[in-house]
mmCIF file of C-alpha atoms in Angstrom:
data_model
loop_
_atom_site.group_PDB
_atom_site.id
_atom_site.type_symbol
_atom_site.label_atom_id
_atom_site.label_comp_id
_atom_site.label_asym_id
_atom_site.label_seq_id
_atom_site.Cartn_x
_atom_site.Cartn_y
_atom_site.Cartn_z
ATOM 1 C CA UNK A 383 99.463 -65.729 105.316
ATOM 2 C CA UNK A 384 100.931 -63.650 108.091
ATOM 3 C CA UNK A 385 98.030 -61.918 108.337
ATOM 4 C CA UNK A 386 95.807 -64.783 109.080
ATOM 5 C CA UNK A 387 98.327 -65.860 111.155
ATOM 6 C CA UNK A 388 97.942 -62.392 113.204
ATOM 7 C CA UNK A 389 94.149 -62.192 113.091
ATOM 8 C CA UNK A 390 93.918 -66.191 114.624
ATOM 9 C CA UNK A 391 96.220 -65.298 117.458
ATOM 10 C CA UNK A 392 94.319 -62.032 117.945
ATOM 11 C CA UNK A 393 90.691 -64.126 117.839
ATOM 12 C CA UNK A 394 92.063 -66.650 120.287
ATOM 13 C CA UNK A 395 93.448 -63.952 122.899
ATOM 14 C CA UNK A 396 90.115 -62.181 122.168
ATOM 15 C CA UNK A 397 87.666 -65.188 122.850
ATOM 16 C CA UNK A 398 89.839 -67.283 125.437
ATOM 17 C CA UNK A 399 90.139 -64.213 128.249
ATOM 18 C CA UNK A 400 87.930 -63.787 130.646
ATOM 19 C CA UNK A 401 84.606 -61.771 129.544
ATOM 20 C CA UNK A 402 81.010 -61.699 129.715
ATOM 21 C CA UNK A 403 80.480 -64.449 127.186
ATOM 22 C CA UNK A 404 83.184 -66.707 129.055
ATOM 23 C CA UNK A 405 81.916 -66.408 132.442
ATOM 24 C CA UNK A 406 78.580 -66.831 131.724
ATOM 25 C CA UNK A 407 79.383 -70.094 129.684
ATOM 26 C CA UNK A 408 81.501 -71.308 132.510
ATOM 27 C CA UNK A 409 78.485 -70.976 135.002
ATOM 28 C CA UNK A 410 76.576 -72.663 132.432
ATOM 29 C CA UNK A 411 78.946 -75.170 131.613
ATOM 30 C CA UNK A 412 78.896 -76.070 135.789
ATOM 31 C CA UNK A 413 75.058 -75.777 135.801
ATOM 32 C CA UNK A 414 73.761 -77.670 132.983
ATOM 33 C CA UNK A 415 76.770 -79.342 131.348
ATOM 34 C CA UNK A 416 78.181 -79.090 128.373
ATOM 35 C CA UNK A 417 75.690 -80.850 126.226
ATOM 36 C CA UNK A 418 73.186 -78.425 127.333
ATOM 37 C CA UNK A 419 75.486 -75.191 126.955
ATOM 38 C CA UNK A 420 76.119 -76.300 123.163
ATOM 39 C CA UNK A 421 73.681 -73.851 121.643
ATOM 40 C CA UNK A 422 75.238 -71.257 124.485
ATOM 41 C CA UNK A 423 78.040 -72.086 122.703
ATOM 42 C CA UNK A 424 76.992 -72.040 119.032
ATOM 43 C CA UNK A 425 74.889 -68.720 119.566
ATOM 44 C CA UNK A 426 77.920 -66.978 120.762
ATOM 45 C CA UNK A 427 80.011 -67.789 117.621
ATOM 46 C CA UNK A 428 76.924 -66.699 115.079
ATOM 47 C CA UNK A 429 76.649 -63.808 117.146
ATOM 48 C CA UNK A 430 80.000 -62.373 116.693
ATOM 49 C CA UNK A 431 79.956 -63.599 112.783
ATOM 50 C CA UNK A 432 76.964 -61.287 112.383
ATOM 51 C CA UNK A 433 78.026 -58.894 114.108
ATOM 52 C CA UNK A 434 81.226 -58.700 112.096
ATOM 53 C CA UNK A 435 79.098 -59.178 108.948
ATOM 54 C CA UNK A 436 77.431 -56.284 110.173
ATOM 55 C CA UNK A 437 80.006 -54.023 111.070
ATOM 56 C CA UNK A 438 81.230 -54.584 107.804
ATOM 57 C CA UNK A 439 78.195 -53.375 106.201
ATOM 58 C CA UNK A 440 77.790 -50.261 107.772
ATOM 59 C CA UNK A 441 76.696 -50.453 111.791
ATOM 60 C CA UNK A 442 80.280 -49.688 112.432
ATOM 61 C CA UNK A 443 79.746 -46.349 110.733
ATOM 62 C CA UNK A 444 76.295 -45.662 112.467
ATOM 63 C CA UNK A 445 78.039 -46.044 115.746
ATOM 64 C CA UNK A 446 80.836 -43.630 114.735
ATOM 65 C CA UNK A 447 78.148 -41.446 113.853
ATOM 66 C CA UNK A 448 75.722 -41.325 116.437
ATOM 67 C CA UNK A 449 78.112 -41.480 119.636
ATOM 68 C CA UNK A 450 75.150 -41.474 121.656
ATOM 69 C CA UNK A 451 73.904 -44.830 120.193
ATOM 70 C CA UNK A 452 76.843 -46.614 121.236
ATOM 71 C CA UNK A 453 77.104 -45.604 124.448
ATOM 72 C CA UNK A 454 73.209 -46.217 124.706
ATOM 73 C CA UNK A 455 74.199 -49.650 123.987
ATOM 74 C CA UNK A 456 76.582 -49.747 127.089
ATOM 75 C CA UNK A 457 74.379 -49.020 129.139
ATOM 76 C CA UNK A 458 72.124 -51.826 128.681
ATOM 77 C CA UNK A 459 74.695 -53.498 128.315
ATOM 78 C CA UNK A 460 75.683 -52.976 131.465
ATOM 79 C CA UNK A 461 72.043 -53.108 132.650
ATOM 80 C CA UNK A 462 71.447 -56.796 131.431
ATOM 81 C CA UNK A 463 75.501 -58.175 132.191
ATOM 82 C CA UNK A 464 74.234 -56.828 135.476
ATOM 83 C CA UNK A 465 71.331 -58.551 135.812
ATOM 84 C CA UNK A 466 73.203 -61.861 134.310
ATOM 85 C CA UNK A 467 76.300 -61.188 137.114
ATOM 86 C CA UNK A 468 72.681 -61.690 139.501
ATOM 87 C CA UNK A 469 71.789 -64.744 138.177
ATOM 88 C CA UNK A 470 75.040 -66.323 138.490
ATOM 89 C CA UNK A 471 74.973 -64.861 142.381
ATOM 90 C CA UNK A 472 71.929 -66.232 143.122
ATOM 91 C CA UNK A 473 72.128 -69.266 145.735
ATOM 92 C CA UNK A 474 71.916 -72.430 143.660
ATOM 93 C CA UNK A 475 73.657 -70.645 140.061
ATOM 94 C CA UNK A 476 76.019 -73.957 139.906
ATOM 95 C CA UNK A 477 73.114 -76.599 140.846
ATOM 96 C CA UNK A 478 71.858 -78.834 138.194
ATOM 97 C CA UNK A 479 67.667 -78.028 138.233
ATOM 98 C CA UNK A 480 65.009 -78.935 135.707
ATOM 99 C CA UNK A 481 63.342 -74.916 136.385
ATOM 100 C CA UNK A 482 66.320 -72.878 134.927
ATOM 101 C CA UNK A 483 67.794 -73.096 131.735
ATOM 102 C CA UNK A 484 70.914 -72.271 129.901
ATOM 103 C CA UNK A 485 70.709 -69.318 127.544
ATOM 104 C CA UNK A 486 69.622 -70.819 124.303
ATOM 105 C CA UNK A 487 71.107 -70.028 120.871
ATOM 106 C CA UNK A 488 68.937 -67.449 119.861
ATOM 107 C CA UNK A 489 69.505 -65.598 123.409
ATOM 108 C CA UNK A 490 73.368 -66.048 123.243
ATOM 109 C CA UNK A 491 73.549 -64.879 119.228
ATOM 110 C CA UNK A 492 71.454 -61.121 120.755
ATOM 111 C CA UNK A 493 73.796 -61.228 124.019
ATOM 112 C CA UNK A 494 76.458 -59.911 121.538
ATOM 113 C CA UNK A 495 74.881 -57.127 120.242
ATOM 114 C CA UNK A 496 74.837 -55.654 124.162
ATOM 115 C CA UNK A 497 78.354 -56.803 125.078
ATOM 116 C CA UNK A 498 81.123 -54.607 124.873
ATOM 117 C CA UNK A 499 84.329 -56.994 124.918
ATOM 118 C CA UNK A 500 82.244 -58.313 121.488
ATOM 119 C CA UNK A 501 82.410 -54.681 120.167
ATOM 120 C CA UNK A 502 86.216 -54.019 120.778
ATOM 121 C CA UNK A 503 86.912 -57.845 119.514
ATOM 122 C CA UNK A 504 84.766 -57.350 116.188
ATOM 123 C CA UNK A 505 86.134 -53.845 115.187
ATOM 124 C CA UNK A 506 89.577 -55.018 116.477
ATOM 125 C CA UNK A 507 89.148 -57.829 114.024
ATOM 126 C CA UNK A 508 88.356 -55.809 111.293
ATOM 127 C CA UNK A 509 89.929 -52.527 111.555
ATOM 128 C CA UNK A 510 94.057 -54.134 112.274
ATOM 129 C CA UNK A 511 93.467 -57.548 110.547
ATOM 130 C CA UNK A 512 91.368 -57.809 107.470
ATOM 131 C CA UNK A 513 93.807 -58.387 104.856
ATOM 132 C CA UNK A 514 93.943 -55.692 102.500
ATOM 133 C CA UNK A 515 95.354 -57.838 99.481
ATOM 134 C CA UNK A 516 92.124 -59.104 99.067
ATOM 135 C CA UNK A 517 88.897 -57.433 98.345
ATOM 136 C CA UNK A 518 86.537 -56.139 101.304
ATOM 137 C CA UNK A 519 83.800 -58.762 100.354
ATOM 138 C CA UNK A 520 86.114 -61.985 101.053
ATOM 139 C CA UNK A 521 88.534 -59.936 103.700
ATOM 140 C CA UNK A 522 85.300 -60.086 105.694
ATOM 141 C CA UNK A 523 84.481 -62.877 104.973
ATOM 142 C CA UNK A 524 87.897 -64.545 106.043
ATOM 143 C CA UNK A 525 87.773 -63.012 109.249
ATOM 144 C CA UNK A 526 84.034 -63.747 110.238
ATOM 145 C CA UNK A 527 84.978 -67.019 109.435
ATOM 146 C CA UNK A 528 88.164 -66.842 111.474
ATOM 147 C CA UNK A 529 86.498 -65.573 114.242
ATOM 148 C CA UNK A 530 83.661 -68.234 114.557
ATOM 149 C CA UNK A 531 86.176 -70.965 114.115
ATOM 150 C CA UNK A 532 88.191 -69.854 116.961
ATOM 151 C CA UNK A 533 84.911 -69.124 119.603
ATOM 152 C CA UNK A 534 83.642 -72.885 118.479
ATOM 153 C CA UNK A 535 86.415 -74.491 120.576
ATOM 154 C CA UNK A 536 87.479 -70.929 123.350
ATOM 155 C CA UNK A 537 83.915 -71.272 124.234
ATOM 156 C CA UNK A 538 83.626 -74.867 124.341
ATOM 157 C CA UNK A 539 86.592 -75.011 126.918
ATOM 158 C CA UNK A 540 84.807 -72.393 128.647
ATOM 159 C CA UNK A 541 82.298 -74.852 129.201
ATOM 160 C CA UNK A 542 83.517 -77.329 130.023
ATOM 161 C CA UNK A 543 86.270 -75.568 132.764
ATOM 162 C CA UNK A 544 82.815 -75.015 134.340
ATOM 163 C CA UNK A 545 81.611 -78.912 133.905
ATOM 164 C CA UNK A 546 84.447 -80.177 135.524
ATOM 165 C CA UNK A 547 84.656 -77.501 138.406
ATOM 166 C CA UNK A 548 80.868 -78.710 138.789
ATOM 167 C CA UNK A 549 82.143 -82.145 139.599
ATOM 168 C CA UNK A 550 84.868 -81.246 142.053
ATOM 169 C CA UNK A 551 82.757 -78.988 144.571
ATOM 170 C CA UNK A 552 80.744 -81.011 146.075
ATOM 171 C CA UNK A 553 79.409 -79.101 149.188
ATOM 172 C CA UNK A 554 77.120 -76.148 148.663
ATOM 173 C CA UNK A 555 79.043 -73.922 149.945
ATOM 174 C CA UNK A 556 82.356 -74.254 147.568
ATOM 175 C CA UNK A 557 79.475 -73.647 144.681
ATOM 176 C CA UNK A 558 78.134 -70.546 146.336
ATOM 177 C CA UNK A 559 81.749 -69.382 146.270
ATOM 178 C CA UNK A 560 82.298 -70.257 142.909
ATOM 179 C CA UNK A 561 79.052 -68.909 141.825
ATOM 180 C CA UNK A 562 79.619 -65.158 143.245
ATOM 181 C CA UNK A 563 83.464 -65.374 142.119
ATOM 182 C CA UNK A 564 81.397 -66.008 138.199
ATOM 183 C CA UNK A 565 78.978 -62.764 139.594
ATOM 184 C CA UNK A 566 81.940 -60.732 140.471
ATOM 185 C CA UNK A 567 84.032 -61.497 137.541
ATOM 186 C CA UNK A 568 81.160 -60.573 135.191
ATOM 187 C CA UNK A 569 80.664 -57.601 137.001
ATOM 188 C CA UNK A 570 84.618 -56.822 136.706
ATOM 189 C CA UNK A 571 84.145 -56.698 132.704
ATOM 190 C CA UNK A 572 81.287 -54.233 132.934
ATOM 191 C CA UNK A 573 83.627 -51.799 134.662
ATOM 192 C CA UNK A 574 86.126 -52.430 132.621
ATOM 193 C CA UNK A 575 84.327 -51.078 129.885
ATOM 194 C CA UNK A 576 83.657 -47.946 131.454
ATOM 195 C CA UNK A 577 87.325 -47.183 132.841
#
């Protein structure tokens, strides 16, 4: 019991800070709404259970490895959170518009696989809090599950923190200042990674 205690106070440190996923679903959140960011939302929380599911299986080990691979993967990483921290920049990121479109559920499930904070909470998860007085199948299992169950409702505040800054700023300029604080927050996590 302590242990699932532990690993739901890790998850909710571990999705609720600031991150690539949580800036990016706060700009959505102010740009579409929450209704619209759901499958942002949802996509984020399958991502991270298959990517647990994953690591479990044996990616974590490739990784170890092949040290090259991984930091391959930061790279785009980097690359595309990058290109995202652009996005959110660009002039009207917190206007409502028919044209763009939040990232969808299949988009936000692959975002994970390229974003590092998802990395260090996954293996984090699994490494210090799968309990070991049960057997690796349903440890992994448990914390998966533990994991998606806390980024359901982190993300969903996310979200909707951005919704309701959405309805407060009301002249264009308070959203272009809100819009390349998001850009240089995102940008903040992809140095972070590398320091």
């Amino acid at each position: 019991m302590h242990e699932l205690a532990s690993l739901v106070a890790f998850s909710v440190l571990s999705a609720g800070t600031p991150g690539p996923n949580n800036i990016l679903l706060w700009a959505s959140g102010a740009a579409f709404g929450l209704r619209r960011t759901l499958p942002h939302i949802v996509g984020t929380a399958i991502g991270i259970g298959a990517m647990t599911l994953a690591v479990a299986i044996g990616l974590g080990a490739v990784l170890a490895a092949f040290p090259l691979l991984a930091v391959a993967m930061k790279v785009v990483g980097s690359i595309y959170l990058l290109y995202l921290a652009w996005q959110v920049a660009g002039a009207r990121a917190l206007e409502r518009t028919d044209v763009a479109r939040p990232l969808g559920l299949l988009q936000a499930t692959a975002l994970q696989a390229i974003n590092p904070k998802s990395w260090i909470f996954v293996l984090g998860a699994l490494t210090t809090f799968r309990p070991a007085s049960l057997p690796v199948a349903t440890g992994t299992l448990l914390v998966a599950g533990t994991m998606v169950l806390v980024i359901l409702p982190t993300a969903s505040a996310w979200a909707i923190g951005g919704e309701l800054i959405d309805r407060l700023l009301a002249s264009a300029r308070a959203r272009r200042a809100v819009s390349l604080a998001l850009a240089g927050l995102l940008v903040l996590t992809i140095v972070s990674v590398w320091v």
